C-alpha positions as a printed Julia matrix, in Angstrom:
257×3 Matrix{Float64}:
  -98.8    -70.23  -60.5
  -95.41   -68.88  -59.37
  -92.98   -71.93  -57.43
  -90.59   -69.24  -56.75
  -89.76   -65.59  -56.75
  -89.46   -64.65  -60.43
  -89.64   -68.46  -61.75
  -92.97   -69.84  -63.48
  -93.93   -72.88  -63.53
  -93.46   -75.08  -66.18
  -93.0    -78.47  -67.65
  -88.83   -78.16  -67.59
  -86.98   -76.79  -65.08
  -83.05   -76.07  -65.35
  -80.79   -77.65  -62.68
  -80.23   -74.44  -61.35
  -84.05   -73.51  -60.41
  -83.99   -76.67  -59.13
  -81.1    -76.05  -56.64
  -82.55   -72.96  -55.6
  -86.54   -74.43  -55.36
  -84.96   -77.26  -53.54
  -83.32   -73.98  -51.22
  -86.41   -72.5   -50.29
  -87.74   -74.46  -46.88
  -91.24   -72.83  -48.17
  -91.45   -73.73  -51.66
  -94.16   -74.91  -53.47
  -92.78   -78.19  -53.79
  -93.61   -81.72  -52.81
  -90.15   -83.15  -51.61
  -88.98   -86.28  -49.46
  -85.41   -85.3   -47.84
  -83.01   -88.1   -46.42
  -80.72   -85.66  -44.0
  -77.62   -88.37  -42.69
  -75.99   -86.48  -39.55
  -72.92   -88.16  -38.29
  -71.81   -86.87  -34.79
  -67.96   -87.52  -33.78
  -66.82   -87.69  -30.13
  -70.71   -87.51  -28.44
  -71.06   -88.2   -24.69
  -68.76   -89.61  -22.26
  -67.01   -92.3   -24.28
  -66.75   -90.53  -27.12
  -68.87   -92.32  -29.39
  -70.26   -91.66  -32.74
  -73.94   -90.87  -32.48
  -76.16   -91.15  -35.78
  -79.51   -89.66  -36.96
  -80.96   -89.85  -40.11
  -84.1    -87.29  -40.55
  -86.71   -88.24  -42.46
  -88.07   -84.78  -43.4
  -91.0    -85.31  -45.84
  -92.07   -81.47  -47.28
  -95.94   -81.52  -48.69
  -97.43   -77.76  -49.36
 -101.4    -77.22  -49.32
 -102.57   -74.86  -51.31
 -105.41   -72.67  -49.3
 -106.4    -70.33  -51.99
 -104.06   -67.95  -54.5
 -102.67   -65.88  -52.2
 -101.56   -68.32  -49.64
 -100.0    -72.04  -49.07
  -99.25   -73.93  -46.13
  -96.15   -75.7   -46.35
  -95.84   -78.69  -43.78
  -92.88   -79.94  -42.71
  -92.18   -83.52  -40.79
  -88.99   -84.26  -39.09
  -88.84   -88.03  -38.09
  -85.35   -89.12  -36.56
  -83.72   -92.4   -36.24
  -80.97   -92.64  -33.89
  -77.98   -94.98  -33.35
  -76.64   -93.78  -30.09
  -73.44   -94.93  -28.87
  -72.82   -96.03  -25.5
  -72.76   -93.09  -22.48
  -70.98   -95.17  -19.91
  -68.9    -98.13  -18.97
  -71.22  -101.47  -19.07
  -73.99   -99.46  -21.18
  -74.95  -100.59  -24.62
  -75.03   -98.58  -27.53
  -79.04   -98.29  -28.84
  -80.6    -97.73  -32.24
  -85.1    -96.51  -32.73
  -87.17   -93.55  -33.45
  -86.73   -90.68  -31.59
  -89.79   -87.37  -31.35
  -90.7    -86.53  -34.36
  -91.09   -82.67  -35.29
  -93.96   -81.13  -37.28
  -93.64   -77.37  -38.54
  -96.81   -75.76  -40.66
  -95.29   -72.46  -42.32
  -98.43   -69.76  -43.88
  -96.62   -68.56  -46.71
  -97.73   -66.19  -49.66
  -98.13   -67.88  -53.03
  -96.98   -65.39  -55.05
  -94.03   -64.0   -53.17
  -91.61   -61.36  -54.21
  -87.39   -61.33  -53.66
  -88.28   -61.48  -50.02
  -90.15   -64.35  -49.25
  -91.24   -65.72  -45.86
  -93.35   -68.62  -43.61
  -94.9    -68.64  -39.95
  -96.41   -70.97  -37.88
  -96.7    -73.86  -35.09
  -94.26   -75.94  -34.46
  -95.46   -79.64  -32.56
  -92.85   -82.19  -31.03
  -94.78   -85.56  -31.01
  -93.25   -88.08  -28.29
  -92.82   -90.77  -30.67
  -89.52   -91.93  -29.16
  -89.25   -95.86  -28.98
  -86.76   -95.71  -26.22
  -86.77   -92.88  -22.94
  -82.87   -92.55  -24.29
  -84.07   -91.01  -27.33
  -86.76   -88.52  -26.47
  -89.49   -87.18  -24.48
  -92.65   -88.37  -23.76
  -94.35   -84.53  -23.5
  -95.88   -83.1   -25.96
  -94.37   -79.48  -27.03
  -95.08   -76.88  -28.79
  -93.85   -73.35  -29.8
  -93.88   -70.6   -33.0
  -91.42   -71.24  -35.85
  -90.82   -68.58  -38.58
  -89.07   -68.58  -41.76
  -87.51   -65.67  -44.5
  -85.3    -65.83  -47.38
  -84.19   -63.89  -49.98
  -84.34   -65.5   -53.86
  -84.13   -63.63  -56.58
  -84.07   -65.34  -60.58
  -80.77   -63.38  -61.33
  -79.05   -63.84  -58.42
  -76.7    -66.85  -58.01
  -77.18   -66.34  -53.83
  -80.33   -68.1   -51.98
  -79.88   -66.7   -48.13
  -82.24   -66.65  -45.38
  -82.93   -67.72  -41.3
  -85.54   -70.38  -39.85
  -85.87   -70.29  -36.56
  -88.38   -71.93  -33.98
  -88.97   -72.23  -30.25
  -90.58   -75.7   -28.28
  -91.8    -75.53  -24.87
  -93.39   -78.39  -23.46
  -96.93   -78.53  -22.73
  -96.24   -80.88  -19.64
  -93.7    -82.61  -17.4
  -95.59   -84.77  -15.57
  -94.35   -87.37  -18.65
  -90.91   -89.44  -18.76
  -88.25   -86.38  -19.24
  -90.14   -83.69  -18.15
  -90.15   -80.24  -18.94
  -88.42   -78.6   -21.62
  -87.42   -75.77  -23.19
  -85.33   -75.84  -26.79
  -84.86   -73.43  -29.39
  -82.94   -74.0   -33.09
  -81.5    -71.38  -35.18
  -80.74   -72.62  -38.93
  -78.81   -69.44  -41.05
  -78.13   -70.38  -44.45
  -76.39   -69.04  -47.36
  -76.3    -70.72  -50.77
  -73.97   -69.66  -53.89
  -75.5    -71.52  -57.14
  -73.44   -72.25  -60.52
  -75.01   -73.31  -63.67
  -75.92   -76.81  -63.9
  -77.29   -77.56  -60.49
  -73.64   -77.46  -58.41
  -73.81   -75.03  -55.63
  -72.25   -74.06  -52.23
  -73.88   -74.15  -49.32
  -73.03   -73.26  -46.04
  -76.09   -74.1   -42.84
  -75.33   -74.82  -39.31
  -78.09   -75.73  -36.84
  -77.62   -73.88  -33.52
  -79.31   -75.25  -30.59
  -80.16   -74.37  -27.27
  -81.42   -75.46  -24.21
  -83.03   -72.9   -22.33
  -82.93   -75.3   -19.07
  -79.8    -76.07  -18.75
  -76.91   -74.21  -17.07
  -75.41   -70.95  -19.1
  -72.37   -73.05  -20.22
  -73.98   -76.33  -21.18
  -76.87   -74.34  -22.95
  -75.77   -74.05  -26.68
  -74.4    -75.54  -30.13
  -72.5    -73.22  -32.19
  -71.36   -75.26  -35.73
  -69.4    -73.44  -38.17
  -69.1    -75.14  -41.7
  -70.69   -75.97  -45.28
  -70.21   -78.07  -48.11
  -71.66   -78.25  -51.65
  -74.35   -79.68  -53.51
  -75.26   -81.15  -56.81
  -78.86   -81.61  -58.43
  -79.23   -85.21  -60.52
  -81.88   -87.22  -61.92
  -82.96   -90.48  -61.85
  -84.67   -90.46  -65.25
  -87.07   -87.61  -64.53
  -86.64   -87.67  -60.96
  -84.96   -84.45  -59.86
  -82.61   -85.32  -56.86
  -80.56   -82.39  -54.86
  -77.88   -84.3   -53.23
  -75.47   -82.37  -50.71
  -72.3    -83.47  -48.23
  -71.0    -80.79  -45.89
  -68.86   -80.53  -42.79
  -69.49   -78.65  -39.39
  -67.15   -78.22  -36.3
  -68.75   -77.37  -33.18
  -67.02   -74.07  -31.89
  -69.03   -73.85  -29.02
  -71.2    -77.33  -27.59
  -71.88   -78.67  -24.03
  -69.21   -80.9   -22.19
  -70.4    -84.26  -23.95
  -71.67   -82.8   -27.13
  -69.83   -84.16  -30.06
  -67.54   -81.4   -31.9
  -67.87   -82.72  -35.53
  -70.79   -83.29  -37.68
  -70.55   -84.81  -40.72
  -74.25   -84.5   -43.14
  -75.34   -86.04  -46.08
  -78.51   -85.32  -47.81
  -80.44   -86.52  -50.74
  -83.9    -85.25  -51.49
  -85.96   -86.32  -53.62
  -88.03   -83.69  -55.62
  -91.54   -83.95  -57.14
  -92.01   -80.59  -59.19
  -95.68   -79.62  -59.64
């Protein structure tokens, strides 16, 4: 079994094969990511808006040539308050389910396709949709044992499947680059900005443009591999309320087969 280009398995890994397994968004790798995104100056009142993602990763192995990786994105939101005499609000907002085909024995290049869902499990209309959605999402990366640089795109498209729901129709795409410079000993740089758009809305309101990074670190608690990271993004291009800073912190926790 291969859990990365060039990389066997085995009982030990080194920090750095860590870092870059913990890299690949299509790894063979059992993981439970807590992504922290801090927004600065959202909405009207310029508020600080919260969400932590709760992004569990859990790959299926289909035969030798191929896995499915799924991917779960479930939010929770604090959201400031939007207006004069409106309260600020904290639930669950839609939660996000991506299952990427991916080869099991990939080479440098390696890559992942497949639906994307949005499930309307938002406990409050502020927070999401009630539509269903769904769309394509595709994902390729370059990762090479010798290289210190993991580098790659994921992308994905969700169009509702109704509107006759609270929200209605809707039409949202993300772009996620990201680049990743790994030292020895599990530190690393990391640089990737979620751009967003909104397909419905008018040409200037439409997208977020960050520009940013940060850096990471891999620890363990006792045998527990743990890729922590904390990075900063400026929004150089966001609608009118959109907030122009995010601040994210990450740990994920790693379960190695």
């Amino acid at each position: 079994m291969v859990l990365f280009a060039g990389v066997p398995a085995r009982a030990e890994m080194s920090a750095e094969e860590l870092a870059k397994l913990a890299q690949n968004p299509v790894g063979n790798l059992i993981s439970v990511p807590f992504q922290n995104n801090t927004n600065l100056n959202y909405g009207p009142e310029k508020g600080t808006q919260n969400i932590l993602n709760i992004q569990p990763v859990v790959p299926i192995s289909v035969n030798s040539e191929w896995n499915v990786i799924t991917r779960t994105i479930l939010p929770v939101i604090s959201m400031p308050s939007l207006g004069p005499g409106i309260g600020s609000l904290s639930g669950v907002g839609d939660t996000v389910f991506t299952a990427f085909l991916s080869p099991a024995k990939p080479g440098k290049w390696i890559w992942g396709a497949g639906p994307v869902v949005q499930i309307p499990t938002n406990s409050n209309s502020e927070l999401g949709n009630k539509n269903w959605g769904m769309g394509p999402a595709f994902v390729v990366l370059h990762m090479d044992h010798g290289d210190p640089w993991v580098y790659g795109a994921l992308v994905n498209n969700i169009w509702s499947v109704s509107s006759s729901e609270q929200g209605g129709s809707y039409n949202n795409g993300t772009l996620q680059p990201f680049a990743n410079y790994n030292f020895p000993g599990g530190f690393y740089l990391t640089t990737a900005p979620i751009i967003t758009v909104d397909w419905n809305a008018d040409s200037s309101q439409r997208w977020t443009v960050p520009l940013g990074g940060g850096i990471g670190k891999i620890f363990h608690l006792g045998k527990l591999p743990v890729n922590t990271q904390l990075s900063a993004y400026y929004n150089v291009v966001k609608p009118d309320n959109g907030p122009n800073w995010q601040i994210r912190l990450q740990a994920q926790f790693m379960f190695p087969k």
